[in-house]
């Protein structure tokens, strides 16, 4: 189907886009709107491809459009996601189209109407009123926010145009900031990263299913056919630990207090039962090794077992929800184990036939990012070496491990431990980098916002009062300070990573490569 004859936009111009499955697409600029019926997904792909030859910056409200495009096999390289940009500018994660609209138009967020809400002085709702997206009080119609915009292509074109106006307001806000150009680049890269998250969620991670089932079977036993079999397999796993007790007794291995009492009766007095604590006792008693082994098997059995495989692995792909920002420092996050797959499970991650994985090692990335965003010339020089920590160690005249802990401690706000005495030397050798961290920490302690190098707002004023508890207040303030100093660097690292990822995504496409 040909594109509209009067569709004339220059490269980079904003064009609103709404996808209405089974109907077609609607597009809009500030002054014009078009509706393009599409009878099939192939036709929709052809239309968007023709429109994309004009190289517009596709603009939409939220992830809904990204998901719709990805489902029909459409990839874009320039976009503006209004909700994603709002999160960048305002901080946090929880928001909605109605809240963004209210914020952009100076409306009271407490007065945002909810679906089905009727004021005491309101008359009956006329069905015709729902053809108007914006209410008389300036707020969006809740029915439109809930999806009524997709009931026709004409409505969708209005919705696309409202997104264009909202994006223009965001653009103006950004360009008026002192860091406007950099923040504008971040808004664009964050929007495309959110689109990439839609691709990651839809495409999934290639998994060798037989290998995954073998790993689960080794840890959790055979797939149970009944609940009774599941209980018996679990009891066998427990007996592998309990058989090492000097006197048989019932113990709930899933209760840390029970485990502490069990170990105490065996002459092993531990402060807690965390894995690293038990690792220190490895070899001291057979029950320690058995307990550590049990924990790994139990984690796979309960979190990454047969139910996990059934729920999240289909067609040889592990799929979970992806987000371009976790709401704090802006990291990409994922569900279904995509971010914390146990080491034992990772051999099941295997490239699909005809592909191979390309790995990028991001070791020592956060201190390198600290050097870059602080512009500390001495610290930047240290990053030129393969091993940054060794350069710092030589500079401070301490062991490498102590230097590493000191650098990480400075970023995470640690002030105790064996590296604490090195912190004054670190401040003296790298005053610009350390000064930037200290400034962020002070802002956090005072509940002030912190801004990353890319312009992301990081809120630190969360939490409740301490009701006159001075010690509690100090502790809460220090916690906010630690969060702020790390979020400043973690956020910048996330921004750099997303830019890198979307560049790899685009340059890899001619090779048939995909980011998974």
C-alpha positions as a printed Julia matrix, in Angstrom:
516×3 Matrix{Float64}:
   0.0     0.0    0.0
   1.47    3.43  -0.95
   2.16    5.98   1.71
   0.14    9.24   1.74
   1.16   11.65  -1.02
   1.36   14.56   1.41
   3.63   12.73   3.88
   6.73   14.89   3.67
   9.13   14.93   6.6
  12.84   15.62   6.87
  15.36   13.25   8.43
  15.0    13.27  12.2
  11.58   14.95  12.24
   9.25   13.58  14.89
   6.39   11.45  13.6
   3.83   10.03  16.0
   3.01    6.38  15.48
   0.25    4.13  16.78
  -0.23    0.51  15.79
  -3.74   -0.95  15.89
  -3.54   -4.73  15.38
  -5.85   -6.01  12.61
  -6.66   -2.46  11.49
  -3.45   -0.71  10.5
  -1.3     2.18  11.62
  -1.89    5.85  12.34
   0.77    8.52  12.03
   0.86   12.2   12.91
   2.99   15.29  12.93
   2.27   18.46  14.89
  -0.08   19.67  12.14
  -1.2    16.6   10.16
  -2.64   13.13  10.76
  -2.94   10.07   8.53
  -4.55    6.66   8.83
  -3.27    3.7    6.81
  -5.4     0.54   6.87
  -3.33   -2.64   6.69
  -4.92   -6.0    5.93
  -1.95   -8.09   7.09
   1.28   -7.99   9.03
   3.23   -8.12   5.75
   1.39   -5.02   4.57
   2.11   -3.25   7.86
   5.81   -4.09   7.6
   5.89   -2.74   4.02
   4.19    0.51   5.0
   6.49    1.19   7.95
   9.53    0.32   5.81
   8.45    2.87   3.18
   7.82    5.51   5.82
  11.13    4.73   7.5
  12.98    5.64   4.3
  12.27    9.27   5.26
  14.32    8.59   8.46
  11.83   10.13  10.9
  12.16    9.85  14.65
   9.21    7.65  15.49
   7.43    8.95  18.55
   4.99    7.09  20.78
   3.6     7.09  24.28
   5.01    3.93  25.77
   6.23    0.36  25.34
   2.87   -0.74  23.87
   3.89    0.48  20.41
   7.34   -1.11  20.63
   5.8    -4.47  21.51
   3.33   -4.22  18.62
   6.07   -3.38  16.11
   8.35   -6.16  17.32
   5.56   -8.73  17.12
   5.14   -8.05  13.39
   8.89   -8.04  12.73
   9.55   -4.31  12.44
  12.83   -2.84  13.71
  13.46    0.9   14.04
  16.64    2.85  14.75
  15.27    6.26  15.78
  12.49    6.73  18.29
  11.23    8.77  21.23
   9.34    6.97  24.0
   7.44    9.58  26.04
   7.16    7.54  29.24
  10.82    6.47  29.09
  11.94   10.08  28.7
   9.66   11.12  31.58
  11.38    8.58  33.84
  14.76    9.91  32.75
  13.8    13.49  33.61
  11.74   12.89  36.74
  13.4     9.84  38.29
  11.69    6.71  39.54
   9.85    4.13  37.5
   6.16    4.02  38.4
   4.23    6.38  36.15
   1.47    6.37  33.56
   0.41    8.23  30.44
  -2.15   10.15  32.5
   0.51   11.2   35.03
   2.94   12.28  32.3
   0.23   14.31  30.59
  -0.7    15.98  33.88
   2.94   16.81  34.65
   3.57   18.3   31.21
   0.42   20.4   31.3
   0.63   21.66  34.88
  -2.4    19.67  36.08
  -2.95   18.43  39.62
  -1.9    14.75  39.72
  -4.36   14.22  42.59
  -7.2    15.09  40.21
  -6.34   12.53  37.52
  -9.65   10.79  36.73
  -9.9     7.04  37.07
 -11.88    4.7   34.88
 -15.56    4.78  35.81
 -15.09    7.76  38.11
 -18.02   10.19  38.25
 -17.98   13.44  40.16
 -20.93   14.51  42.33
 -21.8    17.34  39.95
 -21.16   15.39  36.74
 -24.06   14.54  34.49
 -24.4    11.24  32.65
 -21.48   10.37  30.39
 -22.38   10.82  26.74
 -20.86    8.12  24.54
 -19.96   10.88  22.1
 -17.74   12.5   24.72
 -15.4     9.55  24.46
 -14.5    10.62  20.92
 -12.58   13.47  22.55
  -9.27   12.45  24.1
  -8.92   15.43  26.46
 -11.58   16.29  29.04
 -12.83   19.76  29.77
 -10.62   19.94  32.87
  -7.53   19.28  30.75
  -6.91   15.7   31.86
  -6.91   12.77  29.44
 -10.04   10.69  29.21
  -9.34    7.61  31.38
 -11.03    5.41  28.77
  -8.48    6.54  26.2
  -5.61    5.9   28.58
  -7.04    2.41  29.18
  -7.02    1.63  25.43
 -10.07    3.25  23.85
  -7.68    5.1   21.52
  -7.24    1.79  19.65
 -10.92    1.37  18.81
 -10.39    3.06  15.43
  -7.56    4.33  13.26
  -8.94    7.86  13.49
  -8.74    7.81  17.28
  -5.26    6.3   17.06
  -4.14    9.21  14.87
  -5.34   11.67  17.55
  -3.48    9.64  20.18
  -0.33    9.73  18.03
  -0.59   13.49  17.68
  -0.97   13.94  21.44
   2.23   11.93  21.87
   3.95   14.28  19.4
   2.88   17.35  21.39
   4.04   15.74  24.64
   7.4    14.78  23.15
   7.84   18.36  21.9
   7.27   19.68  25.44
   9.85   17.23  26.79
  12.28   18.26  24.04
  11.87   21.94  24.95
  12.41   21.18  28.65
  15.6    19.28  27.88
  17.11   21.88  25.54
  16.67   24.58  28.2
  18.86   22.66  30.65
  22.59   23.41  30.99
  23.3    19.79  30.02
  20.66   19.9   27.3
  22.56   18.41  24.37
  23.9    15.5   26.38
  20.52   14.85  28.0
  18.87   14.96  24.56
  21.24   12.24  23.35
  20.42   10.19  26.44
  16.66   10.61  25.87
  17.07    9.19  22.38
  19.32    6.32  23.4
  17.1     5.43  26.36
  14.06    5.34  24.07
  15.78    3.01  21.64
  17.04    0.87  24.53
  13.4     0.44  25.61
  12.58   -0.69  22.06
  15.5    -3.11  22.22
  14.05   -4.46  25.47
  10.88   -5.28  23.55
  13.04   -7.2   21.07
  14.88   -9.01  23.86
  11.63  -10.02  25.54
  10.09  -11.25  22.29
  13.15  -13.01  20.89
  14.41  -14.63  24.08
  17.76  -16.2   24.93
  18.73  -19.42  23.07
  18.76  -22.42  25.39
  19.79  -26.04  24.86
  16.67  -27.57  26.43
  18.03  -31.14  26.83
  21.11  -29.74  28.58
  18.92  -27.58  30.82
  16.81  -30.6   31.75
  19.95  -32.63  32.5
  21.23  -29.92  34.86
  17.88  -29.7   36.62
  17.7   -33.48  36.9
  21.2   -33.67  38.42
  20.23  -31.09  41.05
  16.55  -31.76  41.64
  16.17  -35.4   40.69
  13.81  -36.78  38.03
  10.71  -34.82  37.05
   8.04  -35.75  39.62
   4.73  -37.09  38.33
   2.79  -36.36  41.53
   3.05  -34.09  44.57
   3.9   -37.15  46.64
   6.88  -37.92  44.39
   7.97  -34.29  44.66
   7.92  -34.52  48.48
   9.93  -37.78  48.41
  12.61  -36.32  46.11
  12.86  -33.32  48.41
  13.24  -35.6   51.45
  16.07  -37.52  49.72
  17.84  -34.23  49.03
  17.55  -33.32  52.7
  18.82  -36.73  53.86
  22.05  -36.18  51.94
  22.79  -33.45  54.53
  21.18  -34.86  57.63
  23.02  -38.18  57.35
  26.15  -36.38  58.59
  24.6   -35.46  61.95
  26.17  -37.12  64.97
  22.69  -37.74  66.38
  19.67  -38.11  64.04
  17.04  -35.42  64.52
  14.51  -33.51  62.41
  15.86  -30.24  61.01
  14.22  -27.79  58.63
  17.1   -26.95  56.31
  15.07  -24.11  54.83
  14.97  -22.28  58.17
  18.25  -20.39  58.92
  17.65  -20.55  62.68
  17.19  -24.32  62.52
  20.4   -24.63  60.51
  22.33  -22.47  63.01
  21.09  -24.66  65.89
  21.99  -27.81  63.96
  25.53  -26.59  63.34
  25.91  -25.48  66.95
  25.04  -29.0   68.12
  27.8   -30.25  65.84
  30.28  -27.88  67.46
  30.15  -25.26  64.7
  29.11  -21.9   66.14
  28.39  -19.46  63.28
  27.09  -15.89  63.37
  24.89  -16.56  60.34
  24.41  -19.22  57.67
  25.24  -17.17  54.59
  27.13  -19.04  51.89
  30.36  -17.05  52.26
  30.38  -17.77  55.99
  29.94  -21.49  55.4
  32.63  -21.45  52.71
  35.12  -20.41  55.4
  34.32  -23.66  57.24
  34.56  -25.91  54.21
  36.43  -29.12  55.09
  35.98  -28.67  58.84
  33.01  -31.03  59.02
  31.32  -33.23  56.37
  28.0   -31.51  56.97
  29.38  -28.17  55.74
  30.27  -29.48  52.29
  26.96  -31.34  52.11
  25.03  -28.21  53.13
  26.74  -26.04  50.52
  26.02  -28.66  47.86
  22.39  -28.89  49.06
  21.94  -25.13  48.77
  22.99  -25.09  45.12
  20.73  -28.03  44.32
  17.85  -26.54  46.31
  18.08  -23.22  44.47
  17.89  -24.95  41.11
  15.11  -27.27  42.29
  12.92  -24.5   43.68
  13.75  -21.49  41.49
  15.17  -22.9   38.27
  13.59  -26.34  38.19
  11.03  -28.02  36.0
   8.34  -25.4   36.64
  10.76  -22.66  35.62
  11.55  -24.52  32.4
   7.86  -25.05  31.64
   6.93  -21.43  32.39
   9.78  -19.57  30.73
  11.44  -21.75  28.07
   9.48  -22.31  24.86
  10.72  -23.09  21.37
  14.28  -23.27  22.66
  14.25  -19.71  24.03
  14.28  -18.42  27.6
  11.95  -15.43  27.75
  11.39  -12.86  30.46
  10.24   -9.27  30.76
  12.86   -6.63  30.06
  12.98   -3.0   31.14
  15.4    -0.29  30.07
  15.45    1.2   33.58
  15.09   -0.29  37.05
  13.81    3.01  38.39
  16.82    3.86  40.53
  20.08    4.26  38.63
  18.67    3.33  35.23
  20.03   -0.19  34.79
  18.42   -2.57  32.32
  16.69   -5.35  34.21
  15.02   -8.63  33.33
  12.92  -11.33  34.94
  12.81  -15.14  34.65
  16.42  -15.52  35.78
  17.95  -13.67  32.84
  20.02  -11.55  35.24
  20.9   -14.09  37.89
  21.04  -17.51  36.27
  23.08  -19.81  38.55
  26.55  -20.68  37.3
  25.53  -24.33  37.14
  22.77  -23.49  34.64
  24.85  -21.4   32.25
  26.14  -24.28  30.13
  22.53  -24.64  28.95
  22.75  -21.22  27.27
  23.81  -22.13  23.74
  23.81  -20.23  20.46
  21.21  -21.28  17.92
  22.45  -23.3   14.9
  24.35  -21.06  12.5
  25.15  -18.49  15.2
  27.81  -18.0   17.82
  27.95  -15.84  20.91
  30.22  -12.79  20.99
  31.21  -11.87  24.52
  32.32   -8.45  25.73
  34.15   -8.32  29.05
  33.1    -5.26  31.05
  35.55   -5.88  33.88
  36.48   -2.87  36.04
  33.82   -0.88  34.2
  32.49    1.24  37.09
  35.85    2.76  38.16
  36.6     3.47  34.5
  33.25    5.21  34.19
  34.06    7.18  37.35
  37.26    8.4   35.7
  35.42    9.38  32.53
  32.54   11.3   34.09
  34.64   13.01  36.76
  37.32   14.03  34.23
  40.01   13.33  36.82
  43.1    13.35  34.58
  45.24   11.25  36.94
  42.53    8.63  37.3
  41.93    8.67  33.53
  45.63    7.88  33.03
  45.21    4.87  35.32
  42.37    3.55  33.14
  44.67    3.25  30.14
  46.24    0.15  31.7
  44.66   -3.28  31.37
  44.57   -3.58  35.15
  43.42   -0.29  36.65
  43.64   -1.6   40.21
  47.33   -2.4   39.88
  48.08    1.16  38.73
  46.16    2.52  41.73
  48.01    0.11  44.02
  51.36    1.31  42.72
  50.27    4.93  43.12
  49.13    4.38  46.71
  51.94    1.92  47.53
  49.59   -0.78  48.77
  48.65   -4.31  47.69
  46.41   -4.63  44.64
  43.57   -6.2   46.64
  43.64   -3.35  49.15
  43.62   -0.81  46.3
  40.67   -2.58  44.66
  38.68   -2.61  47.89
  39.48    1.06  48.47
  38.25    2.1   45.0
  35.09    0.02  45.3
  34.61    1.27  48.86
  34.79    4.86  47.67
  32.05    4.19  45.1
  29.86    2.14  47.43
  30.41    4.26  50.53
  32.3     1.69  52.61
  34.3     3.34  55.39
  35.43    0.31  57.39
  37.58   -2.73  56.76
  41.22   -3.17  55.86
  41.04   -0.67  52.99
  39.6     2.17  55.11
  43.04    3.52  56.03
  43.81    3.91  52.31
  40.85    6.22  51.59
  42.75    9.43  52.58
  45.52    8.47  50.13
  42.88    7.81  47.47
  41.42   11.29  48.0
  44.86   12.85  47.79
  45.86   11.01  44.6
  42.5    11.38  42.78
  40.87   14.49  44.32
  38.53   15.27  41.41
  36.99   11.79  41.2
  36.73   11.39  44.96
  35.37   14.92  45.34
  32.56   14.18  42.88
  31.58   11.09  44.88
  31.66   13.04  48.15
  29.45   15.78  46.67
  26.91   13.17  45.54
  26.95   11.52  48.96
  26.32   14.85  50.68
  23.39   15.52  48.36
  21.97   12.11  49.2
  22.31   12.67  52.91
  20.33   15.9   52.5
  17.61   14.21  50.38
  18.62   16.21  47.3
  18.41   14.78  43.8
  21.51   13.65  41.96
  21.93   13.83  38.19
  24.0    11.38  36.16
  26.35   12.52  33.42
  23.63   11.67  30.89
  20.99   13.73  32.68
  19.02   11.1   34.59
  17.39   12.38  37.75
  18.04   10.13  40.74
  15.84   10.8   43.74
  17.29   10.28  47.19
  14.49   11.72  49.33
  12.63    8.45  49.88
  11.98    6.98  53.29
   9.95    7.83  56.34
  10.75    9.9   59.39
  12.57    8.48  62.39
  10.32    9.97  65.09
  13.13   11.65  67.02
  15.51    8.69  66.78
  18.81   10.51  66.13
  20.79    7.33  65.59
  18.16    6.1   63.16
  18.18    9.43  61.34
  21.97    9.37  61.0
  21.88    5.8   59.74
  19.18    6.63  57.19
  21.13    9.69  56.01
  24.33    7.67  55.56
  22.37    5.03  53.65
  21.04    7.7   51.27
  24.58    9.04  50.85
  25.91    5.6   49.93
  23.07    5.11  47.47
  23.65    8.49  45.83
  27.4     8.09  45.32
  26.98    4.66  43.76
  23.89    5.52  41.71
  25.8     8.4   40.13
  28.36    5.96  38.69
  26.06    2.99  38.21
  23.67    5.23  36.28
  26.41    6.55  34.02
  27.67    3.02  33.41
  24.14    1.97  32.45
  23.86    4.89  30.03
  27.18    4.04  28.37
  26.21    0.38  28.16
  22.87    1.1   26.48
  24.5     3.36  23.89
  27.04    0.6   23.19
  24.3    -2.03  22.96
  22.15   -0.12  20.47
  25.22    0.63  18.32
  26.1    -3.08  18.26
  22.45   -3.87  17.45
  22.45   -1.56  14.43
  25.88   -2.44  13.08
  25.26   -6.15  13.52
  22.05   -6.21  11.49
  23.75   -6.49   8.05
  25.52   -9.58   9.42
  22.24  -11.15  10.48
  23.29  -10.73  14.1
  20.87  -10.22  16.98
  21.2    -9.06  20.55
  19.84  -11.72  22.91
